[in-house]
GROMACS .gro file of N, CA and C in nm:
model
  363
    1UNK      N    1  17.183   6.073   8.710
    1UNK     CA    2  17.058   6.135   8.593
    1UNK      C    3  16.951   6.191   8.613
    2UNK      N    4  16.860   6.141   8.696
    2UNK     CA    5  16.806   6.166   8.719
    2UNK      C    6  16.785   6.277   8.853
    3UNK      N    7  16.812   6.314   8.923
    3UNK     CA    8  16.866   6.410   9.029
    3UNK      C    9  16.872   6.574   8.957
    4UNK      N   10  16.946   6.549   8.850
    4UNK     CA   11  16.977   6.581   8.760
    4UNK      C   12  16.876   6.686   8.615
    5UNK      N   13  16.772   6.561   8.604
    5UNK     CA   14  16.649   6.648   8.561
    5UNK      C   15  16.593   6.693   8.681
    6UNK      N   16  16.562   6.637   8.766
    6UNK     CA   17  16.487   6.653   8.889
    6UNK      C   18  16.468   6.838   8.889
    7UNK      N   19  16.653   6.813   8.981
    7UNK     CA   20  16.713   6.971   8.972
    7UNK      C   21  16.702   7.090   8.823
    8UNK      N   22  16.705   7.056   8.747
    8UNK     CA   23  16.669   7.137   8.596
    8UNK      C   24  16.531   7.182   8.639
    9UNK      N   25  16.443   7.089   8.588
    9UNK     CA   26  16.299   7.097   8.649
    9UNK      C   27  16.304   7.230   8.759
   10UNK      N   28  16.259   7.164   8.873
   10UNK     CA   29  16.258   7.227   8.979
   10UNK      C   30  16.346   7.399   8.975
   11UNK      N   31  16.458   7.419   8.912
   11UNK     CA   32  16.487   7.468   8.885
   11UNK      C   33  16.413   7.609   8.790
   12UNK      N   34  16.369   7.512   8.649
   12UNK     CA   35  16.292   7.622   8.601
   12UNK      C   36  16.151   7.642   8.636
   13UNK      N   37  16.134   7.563   8.704
   13UNK     CA   38  15.988   7.595   8.769
   13UNK      C   39  15.976   7.729   8.863
   14UNK      N   40  16.082   7.699   8.957
   14UNK     CA   41  16.096   7.795   9.058
   14UNK      C   42  16.094   7.931   8.992
   15UNK      N   43  16.184   7.970   8.821
   15UNK     CA   44  16.240   8.071   8.734
   15UNK      C   45  16.109   8.178   8.668
   16UNK      N   46  16.054   8.015   8.636
   16UNK     CA   47  15.866   8.043   8.595
   16UNK      C   48  15.798   8.109   8.687
   17UNK      N   49  15.831   8.091   8.748
   17UNK     CA   50  15.712   8.139   8.909
   17UNK      C   51  15.722   8.289   8.911
   18UNK      N   52  15.903   8.284   8.938
   18UNK     CA   53  15.947   8.416   8.953
   18UNK      C   54  15.916   8.531   8.846
   19UNK      N   55  15.922   8.497   8.758
   19UNK     CA   56  15.896   8.580   8.616
   19UNK      C   57  15.731   8.604   8.624
   20UNK      N   58  15.631   8.460   8.643
   20UNK     CA   59  15.550   8.560   8.709
   20UNK      C   60  15.463   8.595   8.776
   21UNK      N   61  15.513   8.644   8.861
   21UNK     CA   62  15.465   8.697   8.993
   21UNK      C   63  15.559   8.805   8.931
   22UNK      N   64  15.639   8.851   8.901
   22UNK     CA   65  15.671   8.956   8.822
   22UNK      C   66  15.625   9.062   8.762
   23UNK      N   67  15.571   8.989   8.613
   23UNK     CA   68  15.477   9.031   8.574
   23UNK      C   69  15.339   9.038   8.620
   24UNK      N   70  15.328   9.031   8.667
   24UNK     CA   71  15.124   9.029   8.710
   24UNK      C   72  15.201   9.145   8.818
   25UNK      N   73  15.318   9.159   8.891
   25UNK     CA   74  15.346   9.304   8.994
   25UNK      C   75  15.344   9.443   8.939
   26UNK      N   76  15.382   9.384   8.794
   26UNK     CA   77  15.427   9.478   8.723
   26UNK      C   78  15.287   9.551   8.624
   27UNK      N   79  15.240   9.460   8.526
   27UNK     CA   80  15.067   9.428   8.550
   27UNK      C   81  14.954   9.534   8.616
   28UNK      N   82  15.018   9.501   8.788
   28UNK     CA   83  14.902   9.553   8.866
   28UNK      C   84  14.916   9.728   8.862
   29UNK      N   85  15.063   9.743   8.912
   29UNK     CA   86  15.118   9.849   8.916
   29UNK      C   87  15.031   9.931   8.761
   30UNK      N   88  15.070   9.903   8.665
   30UNK     CA   89  15.048  10.007   8.520
   30UNK      C   90  14.850  10.022   8.487
   31UNK      N   91  14.839   9.916   8.580
   31UNK     CA   92  14.691   9.957   8.552
   31UNK      C   93  14.576   9.962   8.667
   32UNK      N   94  14.718  10.038   8.754
   32UNK     CA   95  14.690  10.087   8.880
   32UNK      C   96  14.567   9.964   8.942
   33UNK      N   97  14.621   9.824   8.976
   33UNK     CA   98  14.467   9.725   9.025
   33UNK      C   99  14.496   9.753   9.168
   34UNK      N  100  14.397   9.753   9.217
   34UNK     CA  101  14.473   9.761   9.416
   34UNK      C  102  14.488   9.560   9.422
   35UNK      N  103  14.622   9.627   9.495
   35UNK     CA  104  14.669   9.406   9.556
   35UNK      C  105  14.727   9.422   9.616
   36UNK      N  106  14.722   9.307   9.733
   36UNK     CA  107  14.815   9.251   9.762
   36UNK      C  108  14.888   9.142   9.802
   37UNK      N  109  15.013   9.147   9.887
   37UNK     CA  110  15.097   9.007   9.927
   37UNK      C  111  14.951   8.877   9.985
   38UNK      N  112  14.977   8.722   9.994
   38UNK     CA  113  14.954   8.682  10.143
   38UNK      C  114  15.017   8.658  10.188
   39UNK      N  115  15.103   8.761  10.203
   39UNK     CA  116  15.259   8.782  10.336
   39UNK      C  117  15.163   8.942  10.417
   40UNK      N  118  15.186   9.023  10.324
   40UNK     CA  119  15.134   9.120  10.364
   40UNK      C  120  14.930   9.126  10.399
   41UNK      N  121  14.884   9.091  10.380
   41UNK     CA  122  14.719   8.993  10.389
   41UNK      C  123  14.716   8.991  10.523
   42UNK      N  124  14.847   8.859  10.571
   42UNK     CA  125  14.874   8.756  10.674
   42UNK      C  126  14.903   8.871  10.784
   43UNK      N  127  15.003   8.941  10.709
   43UNK     CA  128  15.061   9.054  10.877
   43UNK      C  129  14.970   9.114  10.904
   44UNK      N  130  14.865   9.215  10.874
   44UNK     CA  131  14.800   9.329  10.837
   44UNK      C  132  14.685   9.177  10.955
   45UNK      N  133  14.671   9.097  10.943
   45UNK     CA  134  14.533   9.039  10.954
   45UNK      C  135  14.608   9.018  11.113
   46UNK      N  136  14.764   8.946  11.186
   46UNK     CA  137  14.853   8.934  11.281
   46UNK      C  138  14.833   9.026  11.374
   47UNK      N  139  14.861   9.132  11.289
   47UNK     CA  140  14.869   9.303  11.372
   47UNK      C  141  14.742   9.348  11.359
   48UNK      N  142  14.621   9.282  11.374
   48UNK     CA  143  14.575   9.434  11.382
   48UNK      C  144  14.479   9.380  11.518
   49UNK      N  145  14.433   9.479  11.591
   49UNK     CA  146  14.409   9.506  11.740
   49UNK      C  147  14.252   9.444  11.775
   50UNK      N  148  14.145   9.392  11.643
   50UNK     CA  149  14.018   9.298  11.700
   50UNK      C  150  14.089   9.175  11.659
   51UNK      N  151  14.191   9.108  11.578
   51UNK     CA  152  14.199   8.995  11.578
   51UNK      C  153  14.198   8.889  11.730
   52UNK      N  154  14.117   8.784  11.668
   52UNK     CA  155  14.113   8.708  11.782
   52UNK      C  156  14.231   8.622  11.752
   53UNK      N  157  14.249   8.538  11.863
   53UNK     CA  158  14.377   8.545  11.819
   53UNK      C  159  14.353   8.337  11.884
   54UNK      N  160  14.414   8.291  11.879
   54UNK     CA  161  14.334   8.059  11.903
   54UNK      C  162  14.509   8.016  11.876
   55UNK      N  163  14.531   8.007  12.020
   55UNK     CA  164  14.700   7.897  11.957
   55UNK      C  165  14.624   7.739  12.062
   56UNK      N  166  14.714   7.600  11.994
   56UNK     CA  167  14.683   7.493  12.007
   56UNK      C  168  14.832   7.431  12.003
   57UNK      N  169  14.792   7.351  12.071
   57UNK     CA  170  14.978   7.248  12.080
   57UNK      C  171  14.916   7.114  12.021
   58UNK      N  172  14.960   7.054  11.919
   58UNK     CA  173  14.947   6.883  11.845
   58UNK      C  174  15.109   6.886  11.809
   59UNK      N  175  15.104   6.708  11.921
   59UNK     CA  176  15.244   6.689  11.908
   59UNK      C  177  15.350   6.740  11.904
   60UNK      N  178  15.407   6.870  12.003
   60UNK     CA  179  15.478   6.932  11.977
   60UNK      C  180  15.524   7.011  11.908
   61UNK      N  181  15.367   7.089  11.781
   61UNK     CA  182  15.392   7.156  11.742
   61UNK      C  183  15.268   7.280  11.783
   62UNK      N  184  15.291   7.397  11.747
   62UNK     CA  185  15.204   7.462  11.804
   62UNK      C  186  15.165   7.572  11.717
   63UNK      N  187  15.078   7.589  11.651
   63UNK     CA  188  14.940   7.655  11.591
   63UNK      C  189  14.884   7.789  11.636
   64UNK      N  190  14.866   7.848  11.543
   64UNK     CA  191  14.747   7.998  11.617
   64UNK      C  192  14.705   7.986  11.482
   65UNK      N  193  14.584   8.050  11.540
   65UNK     CA  194  14.455   8.041  11.425
   65UNK      C  195  14.424   8.185  11.480
   66UNK      N  196  14.408   8.268  11.373
   66UNK     CA  197  14.332   8.391  11.335
   66UNK      C  198  14.206   8.438  11.282
   67UNK      N  199  14.136   8.485  11.339
   67UNK     CA  200  13.951   8.500  11.311
   67UNK      C  201  13.951   8.673  11.334
   68UNK      N  202  13.956   8.733  11.205
   68UNK     CA  203  13.949   8.833  11.173
   68UNK      C  204  13.804   8.942  11.078
   69UNK      N  205  13.707   9.024  11.168
   69UNK     CA  206  13.598   9.058  11.067
   69UNK      C  207  13.624   9.179  11.054
   70UNK      N  208  13.586   9.280  10.948
   70UNK     CA  209  13.626   9.423  10.936
   70UNK      C  210  13.454   9.418  10.838
   71UNK      N  211  13.418   9.508  10.895
   71UNK     CA  212  13.303   9.523  10.771
   71UNK      C  213  13.242   9.395  10.671
   72UNK      N  214  13.239   9.406  10.613
   72UNK     CA  215  13.194   9.277  10.481
   72UNK      C  216  13.372   9.227  10.475
   73UNK      N  217  13.443   9.223  10.518
   73UNK     CA  218  13.545   9.142  10.479
   73UNK      C  219  13.566   9.083  10.581
   74UNK      N  220  13.611   8.892  10.601
   74UNK     CA  221  13.627   8.794  10.701
   74UNK      C  222  13.763   8.748  10.673
   75UNK      N  223  13.876   8.753  10.762
   75UNK     CA  224  13.948   8.688  10.715
   75UNK      C  225  14.023   8.573  10.844
   76UNK      N  226  14.020   8.479  10.771
   76UNK     CA  227  14.136   8.338  10.879
   76UNK      C  228  14.219   8.308  10.834
   77UNK      N  229  14.346   8.284  10.937
   77UNK     CA  230  14.507   8.259  10.876
   77UNK      C  231  14.496   8.186  10.987
   78UNK      N  232  14.604   8.056  10.939
   78UNK     CA  233  14.664   7.972  11.047
   78UNK      C  234  14.836   7.950  11.042
   79UNK      N  235  14.907   7.932  11.099
   79UNK     CA  236  15.011   7.946  11.079
   79UNK      C  237  15.063   7.887  11.266
   80UNK      N  238  15.251   7.817  11.139
   80UNK     CA  239  15.247   7.742  11.274
   80UNK      C  240  15.449   7.845  11.277
   81UNK      N  241  15.416   7.925  11.367
   81UNK     CA  242  15.543   8.036  11.379
   81UNK      C  243  15.518   8.084  11.303
   82UNK      N  244  15.609   8.151  11.273
   82UNK     CA  245  15.682   8.258  11.110
   82UNK      C  246  15.602   8.139  10.971
   83UNK      N  247  15.500   8.018  10.984
   83UNK     CA  248  15.501   8.036  10.840
   83UNK      C  249  15.385   8.044  10.820
   84UNK      N  250  15.301   8.071  10.735
   84UNK     CA  251  15.150   8.067  10.673
   84UNK      C  252  15.099   7.972  10.657
   85UNK      N  253  15.044   7.857  10.717
   85UNK     CA  254  14.986   7.733  10.671
   85UNK      C  255  14.832   7.769  10.565
   86UNK      N  256  14.749   7.897  10.615
   86UNK     CA  257  14.671   7.908  10.532
   86UNK      C  258  14.595   8.040  10.560
   87UNK      N  259  14.562   8.078  10.456
   87UNK     CA  260  14.460   8.225  10.490
   87UNK      C  261  14.348   8.201  10.342
   88UNK      N  262  14.201   8.239  10.399
   88UNK     CA  263  14.149   8.254  10.390
   88UNK      C  264  14.082   8.445  10.395
   89UNK      N  265  13.985   8.476  10.270
   89UNK     CA  266  13.915   8.594  10.287
   89UNK      C  267  13.836   8.579  10.223
   90UNK      N  268  13.715   8.594  10.279
   90UNK     CA  269  13.585   8.649  10.219
   90UNK      C  270  13.509   8.688  10.295
   91UNK      N  271  13.506   8.822  10.170
   91UNK     CA  272  13.342   8.874  10.084
   91UNK      C  273  13.191   8.861  10.089
   92UNK      N  274  13.117   8.964  10.131
   92UNK     CA  275  12.988   8.866  10.100
   92UNK      C  276  12.979   8.730  10.077
   93UNK      N  277  13.055   8.644  10.191
   93UNK     CA  278  13.002   8.461  10.106
   93UNK      C  279  13.070   8.408   9.928
   94UNK      N  280  13.151   8.520   9.943
   94UNK     CA  281  13.220   8.477   9.816
   94UNK      C  282  13.387   8.473   9.877
   95UNK      N  283  13.443   8.386   9.800
   95UNK     CA  284  13.635   8.404   9.846
   95UNK      C  285  13.675   8.487   9.781
   96UNK      N  286  13.729   8.524   9.812
   96UNK     CA  287  13.860   8.646   9.764
   96UNK      C  288  14.005   8.577   9.698
   97UNK      N  289  14.030   8.529   9.863
   97UNK     CA  290  14.175   8.411   9.852
   97UNK      C  291  14.097   8.336   9.939
   98UNK      N  292  14.252   8.181   9.924
   98UNK     CA  293  14.176   8.019   9.970
   98UNK      C  294  14.368   8.027   9.901
   99UNK      N  295  14.468   8.066  10.011
   99UNK     CA  296  14.611   7.999   9.985
   99UNK      C  297  14.571   7.909  10.056
  100UNK      N  298  14.700   7.783  10.074
  100UNK     CA  299  14.748   7.685  10.075
  100UNK      C  300  14.880   7.612  10.054
  101UNK      N  301  14.974   7.667  10.223
  101UNK     CA  302  15.074   7.622  10.206
  101UNK      C  303  15.138   7.482  10.141
  102UNK      N  304  15.097   7.429  10.162
  102UNK     CA  305  15.046   7.272  10.101
  102UNK      C  306  15.034   7.255   9.924
  103UNK      N  307  14.977   7.331   9.874
  103UNK     CA  308  14.951   7.384   9.761
  103UNK      C  309  14.996   7.475   9.596
  104UNK      N  310  14.951   7.591   9.738
  104UNK     CA  311  14.995   7.713   9.639
  104UNK      C  312  15.146   7.709   9.639
  105UNK      N  313  15.174   7.740   9.456
  105UNK     CA  314  15.342   7.720   9.484
  105UNK      C  315  15.372   7.906   9.456
  106UNK      N  316  15.278   7.963   9.418
  106UNK     CA  317  15.315   8.052   9.380
  106UNK      C  318  15.452   8.113   9.577
  107UNK      N  319  15.464   8.273   9.501
  107UNK     CA  320  15.571   8.308   9.655
  107UNK      C  321  15.457   8.396   9.734
  108UNK      N  322  15.482   8.370   9.880
  108UNK     CA  323  15.402   8.482   9.989
  108UNK      C  324  15.470   8.603   9.895
  109UNK      N  325  15.500   8.714   9.829
  109UNK     CA  326  15.507   8.773   9.764
  109UNK      C  327  15.419   8.853   9.590
  110UNK      N  328  15.365   8.761   9.613
  110UNK     CA  329  15.349   8.735   9.467
  110UNK      C  330  15.203   8.782   9.445
  111UNK      N  331  15.156   8.967   9.482
  111UNK     CA  332  15.043   9.061   9.404
  111UNK      C  333  14.925   9.007   9.370
  112UNK      N  334  14.799   8.993   9.463
  112UNK     CA  335  14.676   8.935   9.440
  112UNK      C  336  14.542   9.031   9.423
  113UNK      N  337  14.480   9.050   9.331
  113UNK     CA  338  14.371   9.141   9.304
  113UNK      C  339  14.332   9.131   9.481
  114UNK      N  340  14.322   9.259   9.506
  114UNK     CA  341  14.300   9.282   9.621
  114UNK      C  342  14.227   9.413   9.667
  115UNK      N  343  14.071   9.467   9.816
  115UNK     CA  344  14.050   9.576   9.800
  115UNK      C  345  14.198   9.636   9.833
  116UNK      N  346  14.197   9.745   9.871
  116UNK     CA  347  14.330   9.847   9.985
  116UNK      C  348  14.323   9.849  10.115
  117UNK      N  349  14.439   9.785  10.192
  117UNK     CA  350  14.384   9.712  10.325
  117UNK      C  351  14.375   9.820  10.452
  118UNK      N  352  14.371   9.970  10.334
  118UNK     CA  353  14.347  10.049  10.456
  118UNK      C  354  14.243  10.107  10.407
  119UNK      N  355  14.162  10.077  10.324
  119UNK     CA  356  14.015  10.149  10.299
  119UNK      C  357  13.932  10.032  10.378
  120UNK      N  358  13.972   9.915  10.482
  120UNK     CA  359  13.870   9.840  10.477
  120UNK      C  360  13.874   9.827  10.632
  121UNK      N  361  13.919   9.898  10.722
  121UNK     CA  362  13.946   9.937  10.810
  121UNK      C  363  13.830   9.966  10.888
   0.00000   0.00000   0.00000
């Protein structure tokens, strides 16, 4: 019985997160609010020619650390293979995005308010 309730709650939470993500994406599209997903920002950082990458091995796990500065924007990304563990974006010493995989329950593809990545290059 307890497993059925937990499964139902997990499914309901996932459905609400998907609905929230879709509503947010639609709102940003209608209002022309510049936005990007955590995944898009991480891809931008990982593929940027000026990024500084450091890899460390801990107990058989390889972690990669990416740092990028673009004008007033500072990016910090931690990954374990393809998994995004942490993403921080700062502008003028203010936090724009602070994503943590262990804490944040939104999808990596949920849009967040963010300056156009093509304009920050």
